[in-house]
Each structure stands twice: as structure tokens, then as C-alpha cells.
mmCIF file of the C-alpha atoms, coordinates in Angstrom:
data_MODEL
# 
_entry.id   MODEL 
# 
loop_
_atom_site.group_PDB 
_atom_site.id 
_atom_site.type_symbol 
_atom_site.label_atom_id 
_atom_site.label_alt_id 
_atom_site.label_comp_id 
_atom_site.label_asym_id 
_atom_site.label_entity_id 
_atom_site.label_seq_id 
_atom_site.pdbx_PDB_ins_code 
_atom_site.Cartn_x 
_atom_site.Cartn_y 
_atom_site.Cartn_z 
_atom_site.occupancy 
_atom_site.B_iso_or_equiv 
_atom_site.pdbx_formal_charge 
_atom_site.auth_seq_id 
_atom_site.auth_comp_id 
_atom_site.auth_asym_id 
_atom_site.auth_atom_id 
_atom_site.pdbx_PDB_model_num 
ATOM 1  C CA . UNK A 1 1  ? -48.853 10.589  28.547 1.00 0.00 ? 1  UNK A CA 1 
ATOM 2  C CA . UNK A 1 2  ? -50.633 10.680  31.856 1.00 0.00 ? 2  UNK A CA 1 
ATOM 3  C CA . UNK A 1 3  ? -54.026 9.752   30.424 1.00 0.00 ? 3  UNK A CA 1 
ATOM 4  C CA . UNK A 1 4  ? -52.590 6.592   28.884 1.00 0.00 ? 4  UNK A CA 1 
ATOM 5  C CA . UNK A 1 5  ? -50.989 5.617   32.180 1.00 0.00 ? 5  UNK A CA 1 
ATOM 6  C CA . UNK A 1 6  ? -54.246 6.194   34.068 1.00 0.00 ? 6  UNK A CA 1 
ATOM 7  C CA . UNK A 1 7  ? -56.139 4.131   31.457 1.00 0.00 ? 7  UNK A CA 1 
ATOM 8  C CA . UNK A 1 8  ? -53.652 1.270   31.836 1.00 0.00 ? 8  UNK A CA 1 
ATOM 9  C CA . UNK A 1 9  ? -53.925 1.359   35.618 1.00 0.00 ? 9  UNK A CA 1 
ATOM 10 C CA . UNK A 1 10 ? -57.729 1.438   35.345 1.00 0.00 ? 10 UNK A CA 1 
ATOM 11 C CA . UNK A 1 11 ? -57.603 -1.620  33.074 1.00 0.00 ? 11 UNK A CA 1 
ATOM 12 C CA . UNK A 1 12 ? -55.354 -3.384  35.597 1.00 0.00 ? 12 UNK A CA 1 
ATOM 13 C CA . UNK A 1 13 ? -57.778 -2.496  38.416 1.00 0.00 ? 13 UNK A CA 1 
ATOM 14 C CA . UNK A 1 14 ? -60.650 -3.867  36.314 1.00 0.00 ? 14 UNK A CA 1 
ATOM 15 C CA . UNK A 1 15 ? -58.736 -7.072  35.569 1.00 0.00 ? 15 UNK A CA 1 
ATOM 16 C CA . UNK A 1 16 ? -57.989 -7.591  39.256 1.00 0.00 ? 16 UNK A CA 1 
ATOM 17 C CA . UNK A 1 17 ? -61.589 -6.757  40.173 1.00 0.00 ? 17 UNK A CA 1 
ATOM 18 C CA . UNK A 1 18 ? -62.982 -9.319  37.733 1.00 0.00 ? 18 UNK A CA 1 
ATOM 19 C CA . UNK A 1 19 ? -60.510 -11.912 38.996 1.00 0.00 ? 19 UNK A CA 1 
ATOM 20 C CA . UNK A 1 20 ? -61.575 -11.152 42.564 1.00 0.00 ? 20 UNK A CA 1 
ATOM 21 C CA . UNK A 1 21 ? -65.277 -11.399 41.673 1.00 0.00 ? 21 UNK A CA 1 
ATOM 22 C CA . UNK A 1 22 ? -64.902 -14.630 39.724 1.00 0.00 ? 22 UNK A CA 1 
ATOM 23 C CA . UNK A 1 23 ? -62.606 -16.405 42.130 1.00 0.00 ? 23 UNK A CA 1 
ATOM 24 C CA . UNK A 1 24 ? -63.277 -14.583 45.382 1.00 0.00 ? 24 UNK A CA 1 
ATOM 25 C CA . UNK A 1 25 ? -60.685 -13.170 47.731 1.00 0.00 ? 25 UNK A CA 1 
ATOM 26 C CA . UNK A 1 26 ? -59.579 -16.690 48.597 1.00 0.00 ? 26 UNK A CA 1 
ATOM 27 C CA . UNK A 1 27 ? -59.283 -17.728 44.950 1.00 0.00 ? 27 UNK A CA 1 
ATOM 28 C CA . UNK A 1 28 ? -56.164 -18.617 43.048 1.00 0.00 ? 28 UNK A CA 1 
ATOM 29 C CA . UNK A 1 29 ? -52.982 -16.995 44.267 1.00 0.00 ? 29 UNK A CA 1 
ATOM 30 C CA . UNK A 1 30 ? -51.686 -14.026 42.327 1.00 0.00 ? 30 UNK A CA 1 
ATOM 31 C CA . UNK A 1 31 ? -48.140 -12.984 41.611 1.00 0.00 ? 31 UNK A CA 1 
ATOM 32 C CA . UNK A 1 32 ? -46.362 -10.779 44.112 1.00 0.00 ? 32 UNK A CA 1 
ATOM 33 C CA . UNK A 1 33 ? -45.821 -8.143  41.432 1.00 0.00 ? 33 UNK A CA 1 
ATOM 34 C CA . UNK A 1 34 ? -49.593 -7.800  40.974 1.00 0.00 ? 34 UNK A CA 1 
ATOM 35 C CA . UNK A 1 35 ? -50.142 -7.023  44.635 1.00 0.00 ? 35 UNK A CA 1 
ATOM 36 C CA . UNK A 1 36 ? -47.164 -4.675  44.639 1.00 0.00 ? 36 UNK A CA 1 
ATOM 37 C CA . UNK A 1 37 ? -48.418 -2.912  41.498 1.00 0.00 ? 37 UNK A CA 1 
ATOM 38 C CA . UNK A 1 38 ? -51.857 -2.386  43.033 1.00 0.00 ? 38 UNK A CA 1 
ATOM 39 C CA . UNK A 1 39 ? -50.285 -1.027  46.211 1.00 0.00 ? 39 UNK A CA 1 
ATOM 40 C CA . UNK A 1 40 ? -47.848 1.270   44.382 1.00 0.00 ? 40 UNK A CA 1 
ATOM 41 C CA . UNK A 1 41 ? -50.624 2.602   42.154 1.00 0.00 ? 41 UNK A CA 1 
ATOM 42 C CA . UNK A 1 42 ? -52.783 3.235   45.220 1.00 0.00 ? 42 UNK A CA 1 
ATOM 43 C CA . UNK A 1 43 ? -49.993 5.088   46.990 1.00 0.00 ? 43 UNK A CA 1 
ATOM 44 C CA . UNK A 1 44 ? -49.250 7.085   43.830 1.00 0.00 ? 44 UNK A CA 1 
ATOM 45 C CA . UNK A 1 45 ? -52.859 8.179   43.504 1.00 0.00 ? 45 UNK A CA 1 
ATOM 46 C CA . UNK A 1 46 ? -52.968 9.019   47.214 1.00 0.00 ? 46 UNK A CA 1 
ATOM 47 C CA . UNK A 1 47 ? -49.908 11.242  46.833 1.00 0.00 ? 47 UNK A CA 1 
ATOM 48 C CA . UNK A 1 48 ? -51.539 12.963  43.835 1.00 0.00 ? 48 UNK A CA 1 
ATOM 49 C CA . UNK A 1 49 ? -54.727 13.546  45.855 1.00 0.00 ? 49 UNK A CA 1 
ATOM 50 C CA . UNK A 1 50 ? -52.706 15.089  48.682 1.00 0.00 ? 50 UNK A CA 1 
ATOM 51 C CA . UNK A 1 51 ? -50.855 17.172  46.111 1.00 0.00 ? 51 UNK A CA 1 
ATOM 52 C CA . UNK A 1 52 ? -47.702 19.208  45.789 1.00 0.00 ? 52 UNK A CA 1 
ATOM 53 C CA . UNK A 1 53 ? -48.959 21.949  48.151 1.00 0.00 ? 53 UNK A CA 1 
ATOM 54 C CA . UNK A 1 54 ? -48.842 24.502  45.301 1.00 0.00 ? 54 UNK A CA 1 
ATOM 55 C CA . UNK A 1 55 ? -50.909 23.649  42.219 1.00 0.00 ? 55 UNK A CA 1 
ATOM 56 C CA . UNK A 1 56 ? -52.600 20.258  42.640 1.00 0.00 ? 56 UNK A CA 1 
ATOM 57 C CA . UNK A 1 57 ? -54.265 18.202  45.341 1.00 0.00 ? 57 UNK A CA 1 
ATOM 58 C CA . UNK A 1 58 ? -56.449 18.920  48.314 1.00 0.00 ? 58 UNK A CA 1 
ATOM 59 C CA . UNK A 1 59 ? -53.764 20.997  50.046 1.00 0.00 ? 59 UNK A CA 1 
ATOM 60 C CA . UNK A 1 60 ? -52.808 23.350  47.187 1.00 0.00 ? 60 UNK A CA 1 
ATOM 61 C CA . UNK A 1 61 ? -52.164 27.064  47.759 1.00 0.00 ? 61 UNK A CA 1 
ATOM 62 C CA . UNK A 1 62 ? -53.103 28.361  44.280 1.00 0.00 ? 62 UNK A CA 1 
ATOM 63 C CA . UNK A 1 63 ? -56.896 28.174  44.279 1.00 0.00 ? 63 UNK A CA 1 
ATOM 64 C CA . UNK A 1 64 ? -58.203 30.963  42.039 1.00 0.00 ? 64 UNK A CA 1 
ATOM 65 C CA . UNK A 1 65 ? -57.880 29.315  38.633 1.00 0.00 ? 65 UNK A CA 1 
ATOM 66 C CA . UNK A 1 66 ? -60.272 27.230  36.561 1.00 0.00 ? 66 UNK A CA 1 
ATOM 67 C CA . UNK A 1 67 ? -57.903 24.272  36.864 1.00 0.00 ? 67 UNK A CA 1 
ATOM 68 C CA . UNK A 1 68 ? -57.823 24.603  40.656 1.00 0.00 ? 68 UNK A CA 1 
ATOM 69 C CA . UNK A 1 69 ? -61.618 24.504  40.786 1.00 0.00 ? 69 UNK A CA 1 
ATOM 70 C CA . UNK A 1 70 ? -61.729 21.467  38.450 1.00 0.00 ? 70 UNK A CA 1 
ATOM 71 C CA . UNK A 1 71 ? -59.017 19.839  40.547 1.00 0.00 ? 71 UNK A CA 1 
ATOM 72 C CA . UNK A 1 72 ? -61.109 20.349  43.692 1.00 0.00 ? 72 UNK A CA 1 
ATOM 73 C CA . UNK A 1 73 ? -64.289 19.044  42.070 1.00 0.00 ? 73 UNK A CA 1 
ATOM 74 C CA . UNK A 1 74 ? -63.057 16.222  39.877 1.00 0.00 ? 74 UNK A CA 1 
ATOM 75 C CA . UNK A 1 75 ? -59.364 15.325  39.734 1.00 0.00 ? 75 UNK A CA 1 
ATOM 76 C CA . UNK A 1 76 ? -58.400 15.125  43.416 1.00 0.00 ? 76 UNK A CA 1 
ATOM 77 C CA . UNK A 1 77 ? -61.552 13.195  44.453 1.00 0.00 ? 77 UNK A CA 1 
ATOM 78 C CA . UNK A 1 78 ? -60.996 10.828  41.500 1.00 0.00 ? 78 UNK A CA 1 
ATOM 79 C CA . UNK A 1 79 ? -57.412 10.241  42.608 1.00 0.00 ? 79 UNK A CA 1 
ATOM 80 C CA . UNK A 1 80 ? -58.571 9.621   46.172 1.00 0.00 ? 80 UNK A CA 1 
ATOM 81 C CA . UNK A 1 81 ? -61.112 7.072   44.908 1.00 0.00 ? 81 UNK A CA 1 
ATOM 82 C CA . UNK A 1 82 ? -58.485 5.370   42.731 1.00 0.00 ? 82 UNK A CA 1 
ATOM 83 C CA . UNK A 1 83 ? -56.082 5.305   45.683 1.00 0.00 ? 83 UNK A CA 1 
ATOM 84 C CA . UNK A 1 84 ? -58.673 3.646   47.913 1.00 0.00 ? 84 UNK A CA 1 
ATOM 85 C CA . UNK A 1 85 ? -59.534 1.175   45.142 1.00 0.00 ? 85 UNK A CA 1 
ATOM 86 C CA . UNK A 1 86 ? -55.922 0.169   44.580 1.00 0.00 ? 86 UNK A CA 1 
ATOM 87 C CA . UNK A 1 87 ? -55.075 -0.158  48.251 1.00 0.00 ? 87 UNK A CA 1 
ATOM 88 C CA . UNK A 1 88 ? -58.254 -2.117  48.949 1.00 0.00 ? 88 UNK A CA 1 
ATOM 89 C CA . UNK A 1 89 ? -57.597 -4.424  46.003 1.00 0.00 ? 89 UNK A CA 1 
ATOM 90 C CA . UNK A 1 90 ? -54.015 -4.979  47.140 1.00 0.00 ? 90 UNK A CA 1 
ATOM 91 C CA . UNK A 1 91 ? -55.117 -5.774  50.672 1.00 0.00 ? 91 UNK A CA 1 
ATOM 92 C CA . UNK A 1 92 ? -57.709 -8.364  49.584 1.00 0.00 ? 92 UNK A CA 1 
ATOM 93 C CA . UNK A 1 93 ? -55.441 -10.320 47.236 1.00 0.00 ? 93 UNK A CA 1 
ATOM 94 C CA . UNK A 1 94 ? -53.546 -13.284 48.610 1.00 0.00 ? 94 UNK A CA 1 
ATOM 95 C CA . UNK A 1 95 ? -50.213 -14.762 47.615 1.00 0.00 ? 95 UNK A CA 1 
# 
């Protein structure tokens, strides 16, 4: 489910990061779909960090549960970090 998708996106981020480190930002051109995928993943994680305004994200209303506390401490900050990573990676890649 969701964990598999996050693991795949993390592997894609790592692949792009290694490519960026080995070839530099001005290295070989990458496919348009790679840049788009990084950007879409970043936006998706940003939307998750913002939340649905009820149960998840920084702007949730339901805050008294164990999940809400874990979401505040771990999940939403992780999603914000992954969003920044994806958007930064997309902005440094060149066609």
C-alpha cells in the first residue's frame, strides 16, 4: 500500500540524488518524465503535510489521539522534508 509507494519514491529520490552527485546539476540531461515525477511527488508530499484539515497534516482539527501526536512529531515533518527534497531535486535537474 502506502508504505510501498513511499519506498518506491524514496528509491527514485535516491537514484536521482546519486545521479546528481555523480554528474552534477549540469550533467547529462534527464527525461522530462523524471523531472515531472520528482515535482509531482514533492507536491503530493506537500499536500499530505498540509493535510485534510481533519485527521492528518499540520492543520488538522482532531488532535487528541495517539495518531495525531505521532502525525505531529513524525509523519507530517517527514512529508514536509520529502516534499522539499522532491521539489529541490526537480528544480536542479536539467532537460
